[in-house]
XYZ file of C-alpha atoms in Angstrom:
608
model
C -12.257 9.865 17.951
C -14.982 7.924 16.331
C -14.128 6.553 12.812
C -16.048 6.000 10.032
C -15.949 4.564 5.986
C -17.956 5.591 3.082
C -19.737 2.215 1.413
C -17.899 2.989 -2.016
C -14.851 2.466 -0.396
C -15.559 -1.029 -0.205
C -16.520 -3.771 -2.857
C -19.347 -5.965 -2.672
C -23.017 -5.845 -1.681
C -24.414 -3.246 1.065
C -24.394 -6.255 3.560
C -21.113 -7.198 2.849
C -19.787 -3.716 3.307
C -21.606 -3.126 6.149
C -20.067 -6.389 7.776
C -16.370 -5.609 6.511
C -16.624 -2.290 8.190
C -18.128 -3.498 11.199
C -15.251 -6.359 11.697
C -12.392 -4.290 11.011
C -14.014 -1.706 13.750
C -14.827 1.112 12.629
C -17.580 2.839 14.628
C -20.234 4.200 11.544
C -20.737 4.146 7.994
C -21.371 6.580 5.317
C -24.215 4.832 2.863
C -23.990 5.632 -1.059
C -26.563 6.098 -2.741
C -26.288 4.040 -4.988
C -25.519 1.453 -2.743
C -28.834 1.345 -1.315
C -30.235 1.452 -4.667
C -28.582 -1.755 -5.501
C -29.527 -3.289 -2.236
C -32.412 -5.962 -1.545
C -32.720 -4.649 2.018
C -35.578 -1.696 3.051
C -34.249 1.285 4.463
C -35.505 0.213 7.501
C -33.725 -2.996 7.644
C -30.082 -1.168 6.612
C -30.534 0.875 9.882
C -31.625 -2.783 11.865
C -28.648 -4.478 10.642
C -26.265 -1.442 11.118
C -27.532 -1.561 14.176
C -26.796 -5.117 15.179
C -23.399 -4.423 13.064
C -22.848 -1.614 16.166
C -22.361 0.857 13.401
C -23.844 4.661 13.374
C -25.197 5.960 10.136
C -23.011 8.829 9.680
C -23.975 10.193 6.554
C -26.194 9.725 3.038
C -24.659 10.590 -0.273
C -24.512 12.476 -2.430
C -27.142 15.134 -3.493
C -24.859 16.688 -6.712
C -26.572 19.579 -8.742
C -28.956 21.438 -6.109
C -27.399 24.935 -6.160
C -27.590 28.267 -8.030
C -29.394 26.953 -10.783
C -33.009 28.353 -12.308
C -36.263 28.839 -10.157
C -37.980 26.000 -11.855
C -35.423 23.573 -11.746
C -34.796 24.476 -8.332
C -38.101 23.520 -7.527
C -37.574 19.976 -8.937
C -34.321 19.833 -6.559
C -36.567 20.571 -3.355
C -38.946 17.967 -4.221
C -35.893 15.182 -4.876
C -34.586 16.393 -1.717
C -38.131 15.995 0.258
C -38.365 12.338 -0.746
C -34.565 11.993 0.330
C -35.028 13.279 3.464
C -37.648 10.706 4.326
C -35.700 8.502 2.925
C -33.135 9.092 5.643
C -35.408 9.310 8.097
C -35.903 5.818 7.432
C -32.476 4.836 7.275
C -31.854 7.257 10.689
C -29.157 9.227 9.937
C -29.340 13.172 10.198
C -26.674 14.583 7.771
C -27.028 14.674 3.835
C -24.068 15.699 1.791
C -24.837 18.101 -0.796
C -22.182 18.072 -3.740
C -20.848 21.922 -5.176
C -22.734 22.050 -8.680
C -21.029 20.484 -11.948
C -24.556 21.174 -13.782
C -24.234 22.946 -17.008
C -27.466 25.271 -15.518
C -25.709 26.029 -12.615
C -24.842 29.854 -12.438
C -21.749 31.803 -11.720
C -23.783 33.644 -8.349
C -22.780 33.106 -5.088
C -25.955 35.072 -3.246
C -28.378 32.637 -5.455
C -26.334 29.638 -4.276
C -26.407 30.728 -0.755
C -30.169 31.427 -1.184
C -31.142 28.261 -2.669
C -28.882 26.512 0.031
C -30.497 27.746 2.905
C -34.325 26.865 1.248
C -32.700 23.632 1.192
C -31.800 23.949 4.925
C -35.412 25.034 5.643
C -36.819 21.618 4.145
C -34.376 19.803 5.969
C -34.555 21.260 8.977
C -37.898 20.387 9.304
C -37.015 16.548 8.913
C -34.159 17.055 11.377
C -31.285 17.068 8.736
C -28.695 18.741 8.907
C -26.695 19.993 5.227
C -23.064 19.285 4.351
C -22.050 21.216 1.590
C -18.804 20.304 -0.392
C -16.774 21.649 -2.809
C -15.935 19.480 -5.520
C -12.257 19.913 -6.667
C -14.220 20.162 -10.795
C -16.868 21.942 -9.052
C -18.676 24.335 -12.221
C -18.142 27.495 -10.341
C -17.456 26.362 -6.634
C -14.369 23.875 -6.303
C -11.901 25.328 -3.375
C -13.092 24.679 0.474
C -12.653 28.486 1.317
C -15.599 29.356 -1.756
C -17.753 26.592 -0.498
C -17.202 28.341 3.138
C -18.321 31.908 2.204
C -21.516 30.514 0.918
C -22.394 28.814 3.507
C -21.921 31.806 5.993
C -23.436 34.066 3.871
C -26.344 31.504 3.888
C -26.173 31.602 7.679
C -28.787 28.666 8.561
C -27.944 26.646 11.572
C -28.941 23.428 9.384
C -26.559 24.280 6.641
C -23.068 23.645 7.171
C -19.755 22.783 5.372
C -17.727 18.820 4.658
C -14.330 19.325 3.964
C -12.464 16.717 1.953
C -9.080 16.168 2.114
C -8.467 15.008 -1.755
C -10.990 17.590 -2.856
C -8.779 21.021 -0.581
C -5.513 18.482 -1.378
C -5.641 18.126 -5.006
C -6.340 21.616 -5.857
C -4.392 23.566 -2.799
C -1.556 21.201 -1.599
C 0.533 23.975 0.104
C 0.269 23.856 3.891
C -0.304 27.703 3.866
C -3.172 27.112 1.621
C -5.301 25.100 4.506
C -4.704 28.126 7.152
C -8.161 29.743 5.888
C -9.458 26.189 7.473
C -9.057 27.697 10.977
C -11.979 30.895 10.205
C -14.153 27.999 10.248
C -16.049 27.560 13.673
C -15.996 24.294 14.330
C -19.852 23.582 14.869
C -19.878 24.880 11.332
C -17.435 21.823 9.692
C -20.565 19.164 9.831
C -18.555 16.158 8.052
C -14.882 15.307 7.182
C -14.395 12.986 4.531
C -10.607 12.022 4.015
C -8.580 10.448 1.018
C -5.113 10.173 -0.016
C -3.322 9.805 -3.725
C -0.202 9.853 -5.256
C 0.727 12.558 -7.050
C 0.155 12.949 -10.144
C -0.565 15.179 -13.336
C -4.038 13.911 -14.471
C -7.580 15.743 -14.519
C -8.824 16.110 -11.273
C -12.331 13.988 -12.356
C -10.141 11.133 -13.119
C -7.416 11.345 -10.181
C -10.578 10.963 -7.565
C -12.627 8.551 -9.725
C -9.175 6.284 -9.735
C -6.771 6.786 -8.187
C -8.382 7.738 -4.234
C -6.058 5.444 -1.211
C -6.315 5.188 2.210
C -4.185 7.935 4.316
C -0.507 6.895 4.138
C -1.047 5.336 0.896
C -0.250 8.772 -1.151
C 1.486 11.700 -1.418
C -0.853 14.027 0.146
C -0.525 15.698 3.811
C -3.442 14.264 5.086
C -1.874 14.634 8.485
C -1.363 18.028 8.469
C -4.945 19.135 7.249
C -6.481 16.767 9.652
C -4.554 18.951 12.580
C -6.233 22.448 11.111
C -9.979 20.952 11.416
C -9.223 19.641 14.352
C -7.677 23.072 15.392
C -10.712 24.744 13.920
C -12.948 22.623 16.889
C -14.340 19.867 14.392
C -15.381 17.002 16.748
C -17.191 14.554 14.615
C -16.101 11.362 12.812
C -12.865 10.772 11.171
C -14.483 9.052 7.969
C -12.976 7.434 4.552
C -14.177 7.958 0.733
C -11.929 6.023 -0.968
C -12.844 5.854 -4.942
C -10.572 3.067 -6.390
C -10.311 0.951 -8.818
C -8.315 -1.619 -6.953
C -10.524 -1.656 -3.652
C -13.960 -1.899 -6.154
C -12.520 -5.360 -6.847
C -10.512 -6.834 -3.929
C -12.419 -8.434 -1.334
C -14.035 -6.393 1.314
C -12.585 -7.845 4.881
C -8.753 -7.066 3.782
C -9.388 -3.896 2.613
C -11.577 -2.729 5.455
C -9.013 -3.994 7.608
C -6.488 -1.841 5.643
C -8.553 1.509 5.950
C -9.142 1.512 9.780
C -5.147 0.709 10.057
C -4.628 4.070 8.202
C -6.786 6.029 10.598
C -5.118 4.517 13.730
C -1.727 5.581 12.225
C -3.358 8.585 11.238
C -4.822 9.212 14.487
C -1.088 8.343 16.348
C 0.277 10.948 13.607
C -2.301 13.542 14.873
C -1.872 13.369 18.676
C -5.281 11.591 18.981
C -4.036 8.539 20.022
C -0.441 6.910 21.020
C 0.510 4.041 19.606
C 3.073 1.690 20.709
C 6.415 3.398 19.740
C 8.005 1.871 16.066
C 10.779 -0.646 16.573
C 12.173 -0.188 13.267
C 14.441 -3.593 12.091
C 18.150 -3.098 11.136
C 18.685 -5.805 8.945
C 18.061 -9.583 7.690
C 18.311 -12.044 10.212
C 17.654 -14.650 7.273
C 15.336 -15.176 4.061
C 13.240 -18.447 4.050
C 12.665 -20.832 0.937
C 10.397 -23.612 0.855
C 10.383 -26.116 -1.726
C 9.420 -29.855 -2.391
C 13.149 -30.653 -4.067
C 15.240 -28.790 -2.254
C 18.187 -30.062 -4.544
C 18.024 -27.229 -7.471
C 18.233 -24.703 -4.373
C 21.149 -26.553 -2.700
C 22.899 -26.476 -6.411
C 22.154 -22.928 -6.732
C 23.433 -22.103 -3.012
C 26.670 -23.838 -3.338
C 27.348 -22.788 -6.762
C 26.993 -18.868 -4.847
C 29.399 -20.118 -2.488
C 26.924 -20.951 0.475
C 27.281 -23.451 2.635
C 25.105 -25.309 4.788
C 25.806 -24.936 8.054
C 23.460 -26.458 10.457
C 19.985 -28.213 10.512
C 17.029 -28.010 12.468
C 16.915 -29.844 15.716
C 13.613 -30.695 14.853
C 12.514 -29.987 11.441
C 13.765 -30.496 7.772
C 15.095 -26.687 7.783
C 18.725 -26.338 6.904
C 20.374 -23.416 7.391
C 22.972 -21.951 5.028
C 25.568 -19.081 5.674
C 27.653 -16.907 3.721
C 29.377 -13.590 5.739
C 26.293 -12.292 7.217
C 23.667 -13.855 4.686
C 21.993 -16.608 6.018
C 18.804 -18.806 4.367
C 16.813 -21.318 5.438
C 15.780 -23.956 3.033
C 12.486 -25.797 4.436
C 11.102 -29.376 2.963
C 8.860 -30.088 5.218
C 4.682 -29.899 5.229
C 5.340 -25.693 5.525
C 7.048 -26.630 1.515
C 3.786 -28.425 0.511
C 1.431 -25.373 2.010
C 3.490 -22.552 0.389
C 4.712 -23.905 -3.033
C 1.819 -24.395 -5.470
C 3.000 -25.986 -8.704
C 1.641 -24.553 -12.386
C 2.595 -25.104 -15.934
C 3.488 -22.874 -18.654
C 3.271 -23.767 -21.430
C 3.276 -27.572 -20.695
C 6.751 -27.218 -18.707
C 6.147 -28.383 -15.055
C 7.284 -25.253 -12.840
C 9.144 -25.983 -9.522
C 7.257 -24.787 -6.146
C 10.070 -22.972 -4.419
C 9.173 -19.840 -3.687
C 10.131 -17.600 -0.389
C 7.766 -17.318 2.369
C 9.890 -15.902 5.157
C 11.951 -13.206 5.986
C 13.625 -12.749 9.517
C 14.108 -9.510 9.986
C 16.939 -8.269 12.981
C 14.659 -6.425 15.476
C 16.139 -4.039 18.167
C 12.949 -4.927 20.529
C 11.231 -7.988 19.191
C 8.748 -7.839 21.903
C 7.668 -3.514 21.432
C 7.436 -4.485 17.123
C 4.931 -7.124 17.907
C 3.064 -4.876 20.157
C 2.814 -2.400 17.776
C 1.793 -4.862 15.115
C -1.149 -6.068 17.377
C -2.218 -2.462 17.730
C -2.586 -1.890 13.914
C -4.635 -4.607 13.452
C -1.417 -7.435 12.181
C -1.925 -9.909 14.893
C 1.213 -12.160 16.003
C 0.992 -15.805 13.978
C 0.218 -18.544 15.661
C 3.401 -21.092 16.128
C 3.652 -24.428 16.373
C 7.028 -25.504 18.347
C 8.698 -27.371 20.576
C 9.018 -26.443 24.432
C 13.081 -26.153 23.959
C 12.525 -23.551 20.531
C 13.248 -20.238 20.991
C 10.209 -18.160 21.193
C 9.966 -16.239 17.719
C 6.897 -14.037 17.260
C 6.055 -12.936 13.373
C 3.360 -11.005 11.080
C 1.894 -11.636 8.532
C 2.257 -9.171 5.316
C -0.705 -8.631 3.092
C 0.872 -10.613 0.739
C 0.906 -13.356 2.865
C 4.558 -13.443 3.801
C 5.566 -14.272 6.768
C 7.843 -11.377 8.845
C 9.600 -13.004 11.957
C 11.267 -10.541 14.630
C 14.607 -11.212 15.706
C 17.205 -10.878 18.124
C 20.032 -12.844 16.240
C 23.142 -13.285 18.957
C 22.037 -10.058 20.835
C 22.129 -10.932 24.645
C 19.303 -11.625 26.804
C 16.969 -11.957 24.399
C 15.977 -15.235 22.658
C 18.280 -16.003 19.822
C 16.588 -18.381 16.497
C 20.052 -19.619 15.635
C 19.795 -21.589 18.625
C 17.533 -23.967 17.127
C 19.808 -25.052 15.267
C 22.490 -27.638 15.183
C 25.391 -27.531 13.576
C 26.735 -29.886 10.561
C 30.008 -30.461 9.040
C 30.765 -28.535 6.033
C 33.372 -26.459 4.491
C 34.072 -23.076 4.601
C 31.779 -20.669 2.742
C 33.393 -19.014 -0.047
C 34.357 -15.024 0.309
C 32.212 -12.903 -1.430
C 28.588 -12.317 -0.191
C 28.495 -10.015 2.775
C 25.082 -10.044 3.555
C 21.604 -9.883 2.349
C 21.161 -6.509 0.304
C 17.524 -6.632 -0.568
C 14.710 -8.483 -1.122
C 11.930 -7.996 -3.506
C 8.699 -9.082 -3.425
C 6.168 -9.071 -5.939
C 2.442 -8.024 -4.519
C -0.920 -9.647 -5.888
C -2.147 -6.699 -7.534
C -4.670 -5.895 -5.060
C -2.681 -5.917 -2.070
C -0.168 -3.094 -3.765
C -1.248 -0.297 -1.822
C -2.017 -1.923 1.188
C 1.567 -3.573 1.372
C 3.237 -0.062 1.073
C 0.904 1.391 4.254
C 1.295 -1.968 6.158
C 5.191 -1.882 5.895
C 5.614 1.897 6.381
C 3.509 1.852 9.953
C 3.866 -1.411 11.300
C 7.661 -2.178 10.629
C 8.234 2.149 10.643
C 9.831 1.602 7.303
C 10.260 4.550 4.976
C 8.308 5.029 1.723
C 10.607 6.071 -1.867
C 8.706 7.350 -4.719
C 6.807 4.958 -6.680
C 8.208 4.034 -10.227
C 7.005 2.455 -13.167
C 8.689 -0.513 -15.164
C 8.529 -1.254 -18.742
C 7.449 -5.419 -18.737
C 7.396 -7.171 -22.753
C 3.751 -7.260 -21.764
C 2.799 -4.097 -19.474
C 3.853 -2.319 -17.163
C 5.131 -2.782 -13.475
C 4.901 -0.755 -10.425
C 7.133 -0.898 -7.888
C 7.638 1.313 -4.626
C 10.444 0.039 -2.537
C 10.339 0.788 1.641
C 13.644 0.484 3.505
C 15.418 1.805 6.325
C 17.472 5.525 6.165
C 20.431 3.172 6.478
C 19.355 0.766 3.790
C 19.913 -1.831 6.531
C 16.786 -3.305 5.456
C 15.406 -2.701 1.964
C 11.950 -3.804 0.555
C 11.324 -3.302 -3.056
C 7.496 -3.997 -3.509
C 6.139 -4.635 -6.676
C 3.287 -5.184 -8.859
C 2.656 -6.398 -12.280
C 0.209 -6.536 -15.092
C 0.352 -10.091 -15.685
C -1.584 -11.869 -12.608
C -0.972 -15.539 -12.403
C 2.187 -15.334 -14.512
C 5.295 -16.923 -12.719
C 7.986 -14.943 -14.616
C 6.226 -11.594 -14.004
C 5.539 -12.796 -9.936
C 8.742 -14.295 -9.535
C 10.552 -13.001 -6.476
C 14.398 -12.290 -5.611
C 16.896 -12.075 -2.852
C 19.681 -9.367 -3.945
C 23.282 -10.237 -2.253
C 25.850 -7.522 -1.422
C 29.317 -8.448 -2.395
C 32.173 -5.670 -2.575
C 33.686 -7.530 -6.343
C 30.535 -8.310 -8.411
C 32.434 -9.341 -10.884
C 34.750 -12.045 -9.102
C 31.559 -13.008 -7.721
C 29.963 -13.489 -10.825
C 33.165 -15.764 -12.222
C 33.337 -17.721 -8.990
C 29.322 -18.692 -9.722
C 29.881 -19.492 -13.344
C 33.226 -21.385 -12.580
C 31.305 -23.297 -10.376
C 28.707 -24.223 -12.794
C 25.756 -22.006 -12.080
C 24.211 -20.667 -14.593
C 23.768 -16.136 -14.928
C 21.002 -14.404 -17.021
C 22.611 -14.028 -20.413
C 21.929 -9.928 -21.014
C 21.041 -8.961 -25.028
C 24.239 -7.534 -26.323
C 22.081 -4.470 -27.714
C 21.969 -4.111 -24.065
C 25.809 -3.453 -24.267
C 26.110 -1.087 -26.780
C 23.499 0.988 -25.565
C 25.827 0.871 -21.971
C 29.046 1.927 -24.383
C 26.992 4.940 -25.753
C 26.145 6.290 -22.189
C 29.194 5.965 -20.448
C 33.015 5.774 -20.338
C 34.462 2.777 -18.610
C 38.281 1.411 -18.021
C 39.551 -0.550 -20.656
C 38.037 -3.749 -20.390
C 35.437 -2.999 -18.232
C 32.889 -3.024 -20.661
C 34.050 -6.188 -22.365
C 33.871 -8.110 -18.849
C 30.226 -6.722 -18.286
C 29.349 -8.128 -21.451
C 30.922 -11.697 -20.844
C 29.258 -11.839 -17.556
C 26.080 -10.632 -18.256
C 26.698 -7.928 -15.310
C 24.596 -4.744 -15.801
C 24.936 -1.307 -15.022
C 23.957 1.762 -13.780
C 24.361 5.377 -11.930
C 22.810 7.845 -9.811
C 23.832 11.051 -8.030
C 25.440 9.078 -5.677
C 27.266 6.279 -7.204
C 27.530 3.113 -8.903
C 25.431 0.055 -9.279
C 26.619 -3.355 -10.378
C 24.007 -6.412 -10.453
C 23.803 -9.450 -12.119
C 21.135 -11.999 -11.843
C 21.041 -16.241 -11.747
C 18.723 -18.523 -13.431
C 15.096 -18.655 -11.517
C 13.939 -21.955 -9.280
C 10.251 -22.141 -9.362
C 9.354 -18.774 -8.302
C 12.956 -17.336 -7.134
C 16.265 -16.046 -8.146
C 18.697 -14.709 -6.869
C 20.873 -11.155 -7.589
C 24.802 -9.874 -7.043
C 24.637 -6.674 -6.059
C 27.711 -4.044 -5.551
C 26.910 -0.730 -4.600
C 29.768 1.832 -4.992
C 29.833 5.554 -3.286
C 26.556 5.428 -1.738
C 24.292 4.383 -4.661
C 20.735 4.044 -3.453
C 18.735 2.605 -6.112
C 17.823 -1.038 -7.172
C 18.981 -1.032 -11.052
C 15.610 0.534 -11.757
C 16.830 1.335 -15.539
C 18.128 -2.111 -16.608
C 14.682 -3.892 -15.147
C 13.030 -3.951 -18.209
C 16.101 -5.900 -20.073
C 16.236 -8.651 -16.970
C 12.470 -8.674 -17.324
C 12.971 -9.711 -20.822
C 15.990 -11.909 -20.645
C 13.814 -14.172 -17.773
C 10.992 -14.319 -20.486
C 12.693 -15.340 -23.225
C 14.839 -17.848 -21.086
C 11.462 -19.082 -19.795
């Protein structure tokens, strides 16, 4: 099915839209009005370059007040609309969208509205346009699909027709048994669908859309299911985005374009329009990678966690360290130099480790980088020897780089192999594995990273939360597993360009936090010392053993419960841009500590 984008969806100027949408292939374009207002280039020479672009013109918009109103200010609506339609005419496309009324001298009669509408029809119809009428969800007197509908018909002009919106029906009716009056629609009737997702949320409608708007997959919303009653109802025209946000109004046009056609190609899979290569969903970490220019403040903080090294790189400066099933890679070579970028704050030089890997166990290496290719996340380019094993990886929005693996599975290429081993000593008991890892988003790749990890690794999406920072907020939305064999936390802050607030973490599962934690100290390393307000707020909430509570304190181990269980965490000191966390989860707990964030957040700031 052809697919299509509405300018506003992107930022920049009409050219540069016009060229995002065109690269990320989608097959037309809805133009904005005010985009072409904006825009140096003639009418004319929009439809030239859309046409070199290979992109339709699928729609102009919007016309907003037109309907029901007085005879005299109706007449001033027909003349706008007469120099708009030659307007298209010039541009080439054949369908207006007219908006439902939201004009204070609009009136509460539905036989005016559908007489004015099809006068409207006439004047188009005679410069071969056809009419899209929409409800708006704030709509004055018509704001629900089904209202817009019975004007329309009652109109009964074969140049006036409906648009249905997803956020518009969405936002107002979200019950699936509220989108069955879609079906009474013939299909020739639905002229446009414009679709939009958003998280839920209890906010005035105006502001939701003006804000708030992602791309399918993004939200909360079934666009899914309403998609498969227009399609149901016969509607054969363009699957097409209108995406107000005020994240893609800023963030650079390519990325995001690229982000909206992979929602409609997961969409369209989701649909039955199209089959995409199946979801080879990971089922754990095959290994986290650090790079850093001094690798000897990692090595410190490894050993002190009771890592050891293990084995080196035939033939590069990547060492490998194990503990149970956790294994990192510490790289030093040119990779280091191209990842790590060193700042200052406040006139203290800031170490350039930071994590730019993650292996991730695959159970088909070879079917998850097919289905990455298909939605648009091309396999990376490698540089390795003839004897490496070959290792195909993604890259996230964020940048980070997600290798597939097959770690000891038979017949298929195993990474560890690349590797030579090196005396050391045994790796103290305690870590079992590799519990979670977080990683903080640039603030304009939030959204994206949340789609991009839900439908090309077929990780699941938790509710998004929001974290009190000392200055601002955080949003995070973790994506993991059903198992919690692989867990994602993604997160943004409101401090761009601050270390402290961007800082990412591995999270290590141990069954004894607490012997953990005195193994690490004993050793010398060095935990996040936790407010002791902290600790009497923990004594007021809940009952513990007797000492319990005094050995949290000591340790600097925090706490927490949820319907299913228990949560212990504790957190070391942070290398350049990473830290590490204990984690022991107790009875099934499924969270991340999502209550005590705010306290670590402070602790690293004031230990900064």
């Amino acid at each position: 099915m052809r697919t299509s984008i509405a300018t506003v969806s992107l930022s920049g100027s009409l050219t540069e839209k016009l060229t995002a949408a065109s690269r990320a292939g989608f097959d037309g374009v809805e133009i904005f009005e005010n985009d072409l207002l904006a825009s140096p280039l003639a009418p004319e020479e929009v439809r030239a370059r859309c046409a070199d672009l290979g992109l339709t013109i699928d729609l102009y918009q919007p016309m907003r007040d037109i309907e029901a109103v007085p005879a005299e200010e109706f007449a001033r609506n027909l003349r706008r609309a007469r120099r708009k339609f030659e307007l298209m005419g010039r541009l080439g496309t054949d369908t207006v969208l007219v908006c439902s009324s939201v004009s204070p001298l609009a009136e509460d009669d539905d036989a005016l509205a559908a007489e004015q509408l099809s006068r409207l029809a006439d004047l188009a119809q005679d410069f071969g346009v056809r009419v899209a009428y929409e409800a708006l969800a704030w709509g004055r007197h018509v704001s629900t699909y089904d209202h817009a509908w019975r004007i329309v018909e009652t109109a009964g002009h074969p140049a006036l027709g409906t648009c249905l919106d997803s956020f518009h029906i969405l936002s107002r009716s979200p019950e699936p048994k509220d989108l069955e009056g879609i079906a009474d629609i013939p299909g020739e009737k639905i002229f446009f669908l414009q679709l939009a997702d958003a998280p839920l949320l209890g906010m005035d409608v105006l502001q939701w859309s003006r804000h708030h708007r992602c791309f399918p997959g993004q939200g909360g919303f079934d666009v899914a299911g309403l998609v498969r009653h227009v399609l149901r109802a016969g509607y054969d025209g363009p699957l097409s985005l209108e995406v107000f946000n005020d994240v893609f109004r800023q963030a650079e046009a390519g990325p995001t374009a690229v982000d909206a056609r992979r929602s409609l190609l997961v969409l369209q899979d989701q649909v039955g329009l199209t089959a995409l290569p199946a979801p080879a969903a990971p089922t754990g970490f095959a290994f986290a990678e650090l790079v850093t220019p001094d690798a000897e403040p990692v090595r410190a903080l490894l050993t002190g966690l009771g890592f050891a090294r293990t084995a080196r790189h035939r033939g590069k400066p990547v060492e490998l360290w194990e503990q149970g099933e956790a294994r990192l890679l510490v790289n030093t070579g040119p990779a280091a130099l191209r990842h790590s970028r060193l700042r200052s704050l406040g006139g203290t030089p800031v170490d350039g480790t930071c994590l730019a890997a993650i292996g991730l166990e695959s159970p088909d290496p070879a079917a998850a980088a097919r289905r990455a290719e298909a939605l648009l996340a091309p396999v990376l380019p490698r540089r390795r020897a003839a004897e490496d094993a070959p290792l195909d990886a993604v890259a996230a929005p964020d940048g980070t780089e997600l290798f597939l693996c097959a770690t000891h599975r038979p017949g298929l290429p195993d990474w560890r192999a690349d590797f030579e081993d090196v005396p050391h000593a045994a790796a103290v008991a305690g870590v079992r594995r590799i519990d979670h890892v977080a990683l903080t988003q640039p603030w304009h790749h939030f959204d994206e990273a949340v789609l991009f990890h839900r439908s090309v690794l077929g990780l699941d999406a938790q509710e998004s939360v929001d974290v009190a920072d000392p200055y601002g907020l955080l949003r995070s939305r973790a994506v993991a597993t059903a198992d919690g064999g692989v867990r994602l936390p993604l997160t943004v802050g409101a401090a761009p360009g601050d270390d402290t607030a961007q800082a990412r973490h591995i999270a290590l599962a141990t069954d004894d936090v607490v012997a953990a934690a005195r193994r690490f100290t004993e050793a010398g390393g060095r935990l996040l010392p936790i407010p002791a307000n902290y600790y009497d707020d923990l004594a007021a909430r809940f009952t513990f053993a007797d000492g319990e509570w005094e050995t949290y304190r000591a340790l600097g181990i925090l706490y927490d419960r949820d319907a299913h269980g228990v949560f212990r965490h504790c957190y070391t000191h942070t290398v350049g841009r990473v830290f590490f966390e204990l984690v022991q989860r107790d009875d099934g707990y499924q969270g991340y500590g999502a209550a005590n964030a705010p306290v670590r957040l402070a602790a690293q700031r004031a230990g900064r």
